[in-house]
Amino acid sequence: MILVTGATGLVGSHLLVQLLQENEEVKALFRSEKQIEKVKNVFAFHNQTALFDKINWVKGDITDVPTLEIAFEKVTHVYHCAALISFDPSDEEELRKINIEGTANVVNCCIDFGVKKLCHVSSIAALGTPKEHETTITEETDWNPEELHSDYAITKYGAEMEVWRGQQEGLEVVIVNPGVIFGYGFPKRGSDVIIQSVKKGMPFYTKGSIGIVSVKDVTHCMIQLMKSSINGERFILVEENIETKKLLTFIANILNVKSPTIKATKTMTSIAWRLDWLLAKLLNRKRKLTQNTAAASHSTSVYDASKVKLEMEFIFQKKEEYLTTILQDQSLF
C-alpha cells in the first residue's frame, strides 16, 4: 500500500494518476474536500477519469500526528509531496511547522509503522550555494548558512535533515530536488503565476536564469527511484536552465501576447521589493516580492541534473513539448 501526502497538490495529483495507471493500491492524504475537485480535473486531463474512484482518500494533516497515524495503517511506501511554498517572511512560523515539523512527523511514522521506503519531494531551493568562482550547483554543493536564504529554502533544507535522520534510523530514503515545476491543473499557484504574469502583459524581465522541469518528469523519476535499490541519495530534477527572458518570451509567443522588453536591473528590483513591503504593510496583504526573491531573479546559477541522467538513464521532456501542451489548453486560464 502506497501513501501520498500532499495528494491534492500539483506533484501529488499527477503522481496519483501514474501510480493508479500502474495498478498500485494508493492512499491519498487530504485536508480539504474542496481541493479534491482539482485532482479530478487532473485525471480528466490525462483521460483517466475512471481511475479516480480507485483512490483511497484519507482526511488528515502531516502536522496532526493522530490523523497521520491512521493514514499510515498498512502502508509500505510513502511519497511525501506535502509542503508549504511561500516566500513571504510573515509565513515563517507556518513554513517551519509544515515543512520541518510535518516532515519529521512523516519520517517518525515511517519508522514506527515499518515503512520500506520514503521518497521526499524537496526543492532546488534546499541545495547549496556555489562558491565565488563557481556557477554550477550539484547535489554535493555545500549549504552555506551564512548566505541569505529565504524561509522557504531554510525549511526545505530542514525537512531534508529530518529525512536523513530517518535514514540513519534505518529507513530507506530518496530525495528529489526539482526546479520550477510546470504542469496542468493549478491556476494562480506555483509556475502558473509566471504564465499569468506574461499573459497580463508583464513588461519586465531580469538577466537571471531559472531551472525548469515538467511535473510528468518529476513523478516518473520519483516512481523509478522508489522501485530501484537506490537509498540515501538526492537527485536534481531540472530539464533546462533557461534565461528568464527566453522563458518569458517562449511563453508569450505561444500565448500570442507581447513579450517583456524592459530589463529590470538589480537597483530596480531592490527598490521594487521595498515598495512591495510598504504596500503590504499599508494594505495588509501578502508580499508579492521580497528581498530574497528579488535577489534570486538575478541569479545565473546552473543546476546540474547529470546525476539522474547517468544513474537512472533518465531522459527529460523538452519544454517545447510540455509547456506547449499546458499553454495551449485554455481551461488552465
XYZ file of C-alpha atoms in Angstrom:
333
model
C 0.000 0.000 0.000
C 1.320 3.433 -1.016
C 0.616 6.674 0.847
C 0.851 10.038 -0.938
C 0.958 13.161 1.228
C 0.113 16.442 -0.462
C -2.119 14.451 -2.809
C -4.211 17.483 -3.764
C -1.193 19.491 -4.937
C 0.488 19.654 -8.340
C 3.035 16.859 -7.865
C 0.784 14.724 -5.675
C -2.198 14.748 -8.033
C -0.159 13.894 -11.133
C 1.648 11.221 -9.132
C -1.700 9.634 -8.234
C -2.552 9.308 -11.928
C 0.636 7.459 -12.748
C 0.531 5.192 -9.687
C -3.031 4.110 -10.473
C -2.116 3.575 -14.129
C 0.446 1.101 -12.814
C -2.285 -0.650 -10.768
C -0.856 0.373 -7.425
C -3.047 0.497 -4.329
C -2.931 4.080 -3.114
C -3.960 6.102 -0.090
C -4.153 9.868 -0.628
C -3.906 12.273 2.296
C -6.076 15.391 2.025
C -7.094 18.277 4.273
C -9.963 19.889 2.374
C -12.603 18.200 0.228
C -12.726 21.302 -1.985
C -9.217 20.518 -3.212
C -10.204 17.026 -4.362
C -12.071 18.569 -7.305
C -8.747 19.800 -8.709
C -7.426 16.248 -8.602
C -10.476 15.131 -10.595
C -9.585 17.705 -13.236
C -6.038 16.363 -13.431
C -7.348 12.817 -14.009
C -9.680 14.166 -16.733
C -6.739 15.965 -18.361
C -4.926 12.624 -18.593
C -8.107 10.854 -19.824
C -8.047 8.669 -16.716
C -11.322 9.652 -15.039
C -12.236 6.011 -14.424
C -9.160 5.578 -12.222
C -10.117 8.444 -9.902
C -12.611 6.295 -7.968
C -9.829 3.860 -7.056
C -8.167 6.412 -4.773
C -8.456 5.654 -1.064
C -8.862 9.158 0.379
C -7.820 9.701 3.995
C -8.519 13.008 5.705
C -5.557 14.119 7.736
C -2.695 16.548 8.158
C 1.053 15.991 8.427
C 1.067 18.377 11.413
C -1.630 16.333 13.182
C 0.019 13.107 14.368
C -3.175 11.199 15.346
C -4.697 11.600 11.855
C -1.343 10.799 10.289
C -1.087 7.567 12.245
C -4.491 6.478 10.920
C -3.317 7.191 7.363
C -0.171 5.072 7.872
C -2.001 1.852 8.685
C -0.887 -0.965 6.303
C 1.337 1.462 4.323
C 4.603 0.110 2.884
C 5.838 3.032 0.733
C 5.423 6.793 1.137
C 5.688 9.673 -1.324
C 5.960 12.829 0.752
C 4.773 15.662 -1.504
C 3.109 17.881 1.123
C 4.761 21.251 1.738
C 4.031 24.946 2.037
C 5.508 27.114 -0.698
C 5.733 30.751 0.329
C 8.375 33.434 0.126
C 6.533 35.857 2.405
C 8.547 36.364 5.637
C 5.281 36.587 7.585
C 4.744 32.867 6.895
C 7.946 31.792 8.665
C 6.181 30.054 11.572
C 3.784 28.158 9.297
C 6.634 27.189 6.956
C 8.565 25.690 9.850
C 5.520 23.870 11.202
C 4.530 22.296 7.885
C 7.851 21.790 6.131
C 10.086 20.804 9.057
C 7.771 19.541 11.815
C 5.403 17.963 9.293
C 8.259 16.102 7.606
C 9.569 14.984 10.995
C 6.118 13.538 11.728
C 6.075 11.702 8.388
C 9.554 10.277 8.994
C 8.636 9.185 12.528
C 5.517 7.417 11.275
C 7.544 5.719 8.536
C 9.862 4.320 11.208
C 7.084 3.402 13.662
C 4.972 1.634 11.029
C 7.866 -0.194 9.366
C 7.599 1.579 6.001
C 10.030 0.137 3.461
C 10.936 3.329 1.589
C 10.240 7.067 1.572
C 10.509 9.473 -1.374
C 10.708 13.092 -0.269
C 9.967 15.963 -2.647
C 12.383 18.749 -1.795
C 13.432 21.692 -3.983
C 16.444 23.217 -5.670
C 15.990 25.928 -3.009
C 17.378 23.431 -0.475
C 20.604 22.913 -2.420
C 23.908 24.500 -1.545
C 25.368 27.781 -2.750
C 28.218 27.763 -5.292
C 31.482 29.317 -4.182
C 32.641 32.632 -5.548
C 34.446 31.130 -8.536
C 31.677 28.604 -9.283
C 28.358 28.810 -11.143
C 27.196 25.176 -11.209
C 25.150 23.613 -8.412
C 25.158 19.834 -7.905
C 23.756 17.527 -5.236
C 27.115 17.832 -3.462
C 27.296 21.642 -3.320
C 27.641 22.676 0.324
C 24.861 24.558 2.078
C 26.243 27.835 3.438
C 24.286 29.038 6.494
C 25.966 32.441 6.201
C 24.299 33.102 2.843
C 20.972 34.928 2.525
C 18.266 32.244 2.284
C 14.505 32.550 2.165
C 12.480 30.987 4.973
C 11.153 28.550 2.376
C 14.686 27.428 1.452
C 15.684 27.106 5.108
C 12.640 24.989 5.944
C 13.073 22.729 2.911
C 16.699 22.229 3.930
C 15.491 21.478 7.460
C 13.000 18.970 6.058
C 15.829 17.169 4.270
C 17.704 16.945 7.572
C 14.703 15.105 9.026
C 14.735 12.683 6.090
C 18.461 11.989 6.553
C 17.761 11.413 10.240
C 15.237 8.799 9.207
C 17.832 7.099 7.055
C 20.241 6.966 9.997
C 17.488 5.191 11.941
C 17.164 2.516 9.242
C 14.588 3.973 6.840
C 15.337 3.730 3.113
C 15.006 7.186 1.542
C 15.423 9.075 -1.713
C 15.091 12.825 -2.222
C 14.289 14.719 -5.405
C 15.159 18.401 -5.830
C 13.049 19.725 -8.706
C 13.329 23.161 -10.224
C 10.252 25.233 -11.068
C 7.639 22.611 -11.949
C 5.257 23.168 -14.849
C 2.088 21.110 -15.048
C -1.641 21.217 -15.646
C -4.359 21.869 -13.090
C -3.403 24.537 -10.568
C -4.126 28.066 -11.855
C -2.633 31.038 -9.996
C -0.316 28.794 -7.990
C 3.344 27.872 -8.445
C 4.608 28.109 -12.013
C 1.215 29.311 -13.245
C 1.964 32.673 -11.605
C 4.677 33.090 -14.239
C 2.263 32.174 -17.031
C -0.420 34.550 -15.765
C 2.082 37.416 -15.431
C 3.115 37.013 -19.058
C -0.491 36.750 -20.192
C -1.308 40.033 -18.429
C 1.478 41.756 -20.322
C 4.262 41.945 -17.758
C 6.839 44.305 -19.348
C 9.860 43.449 -17.159
C 12.465 40.699 -17.163
C 15.739 40.178 -15.322
C 19.054 38.890 -16.590
C 18.862 35.829 -14.367
C 18.115 32.230 -15.278
C 15.730 29.596 -13.969
C 15.754 25.800 -13.745
C 12.548 24.258 -15.094
C 11.031 20.778 -15.345
C 7.690 19.150 -16.184
C 5.564 17.583 -13.463
C 5.414 14.411 -15.571
C 9.190 14.026 -15.380
C 9.186 14.672 -11.633
C 6.605 11.953 -10.956
C 8.183 9.491 -13.407
C 11.561 9.892 -11.753
C 10.094 9.545 -8.252
C 8.473 6.228 -9.135
C 11.620 4.929 -10.824
C 13.683 5.819 -7.759
C 11.224 4.134 -5.412
C 11.317 0.938 -7.488
C 15.106 0.969 -7.620
C 17.592 -0.210 -4.999
C 18.911 3.352 -4.613
C 18.950 4.506 -1.000
C 20.264 7.632 0.721
C 20.630 9.718 -2.437
C 19.220 13.017 -3.683
C 18.690 13.982 -7.321
C 18.360 17.363 -9.020
C 15.460 17.369 -11.483
C 15.952 20.202 -13.954
C 15.241 19.777 -17.657
C 16.730 23.099 -18.698
C 18.495 26.078 -17.191
C 16.976 28.873 -19.199
C 17.428 32.638 -19.183
C 14.368 34.288 -17.664
C 13.827 36.473 -20.725
C 13.937 33.447 -23.054
C 11.392 31.584 -20.924
C 9.027 34.560 -20.730
C 9.359 35.153 -24.476
C 8.698 31.466 -25.200
C 5.511 31.604 -23.119
C 4.436 34.910 -24.682
C 4.855 33.587 -28.222
C 2.631 30.568 -27.549
C 0.007 32.742 -25.849
C 0.274 35.253 -28.688
C 0.875 38.177 -26.325
C 3.602 40.791 -26.117
C 6.828 39.533 -24.555
C 8.706 41.509 -21.851
C 11.039 44.163 -23.244
C 12.327 46.124 -20.214
C 15.317 44.734 -18.340
C 14.893 45.148 -14.593
C 18.269 45.916 -13.036
C 19.305 44.964 -9.521
C 18.671 48.548 -8.460
C 15.151 48.429 -9.877
C 14.261 45.153 -8.135
C 15.838 46.422 -4.915
C 13.519 49.427 -4.979
C 10.581 47.242 -6.015
C 10.793 44.820 -3.068
C 10.978 47.718 -0.631
C 7.899 49.310 -2.179
C 6.129 45.969 -2.048
C 6.982 45.693 1.655
C 5.443 49.109 2.274
C 2.299 48.323 0.289
C 1.904 45.001 2.066
C 2.022 46.834 5.404
C -0.401 49.563 4.331
C -2.887 47.253 2.597
C -2.467 44.311 4.974
C -1.781 41.886 2.112
C 0.740 39.175 1.327
C 4.115 40.107 -0.092
C 4.498 39.702 -3.849
C 8.228 40.454 -3.958
C 10.764 40.017 -1.178
C 14.476 40.697 -0.784
C 15.176 37.003 -1.371
C 13.016 36.637 -4.481
C 14.392 39.880 -5.907
C 17.961 38.624 -5.448
C 17.070 35.182 -6.846
C 15.663 36.753 -10.014
C 19.198 37.843 -10.943
C 20.861 34.501 -10.222
C 22.664 32.834 -13.115
C 23.498 29.616 -11.263
C 23.234 26.405 -13.277
C 21.607 23.312 -11.763
C 23.372 20.153 -12.917
C 20.968 17.226 -13.426
C 23.600 14.877 -14.881
C 23.419 12.551 -11.853
C 19.862 11.418 -12.557
C 20.604 11.181 -16.279
C 23.597 8.919 -15.683
C 22.455 6.786 -12.744
C 18.825 6.388 -13.853
C 19.377 6.790 -17.612
C 16.628 9.378 -17.328
C 15.630 11.453 -20.348
C 13.757 14.701 -19.682
C 10.896 16.035 -21.768
C 11.798 19.237 -23.599
C 9.954 22.449 -22.722
C 8.785 22.676 -26.329
C 6.672 19.604 -25.611
C 5.334 20.031 -22.086
C 4.986 23.830 -21.982
C 3.239 23.929 -25.336
C 0.731 21.328 -24.137
C -0.001 23.265 -20.950
C -0.214 26.685 -22.587
C -2.463 25.570 -25.417
C -5.038 24.135 -23.027
C -7.115 27.237 -22.408
C -9.007 25.642 -19.495
C -5.888 26.349 -17.433
C -6.609 30.051 -17.683
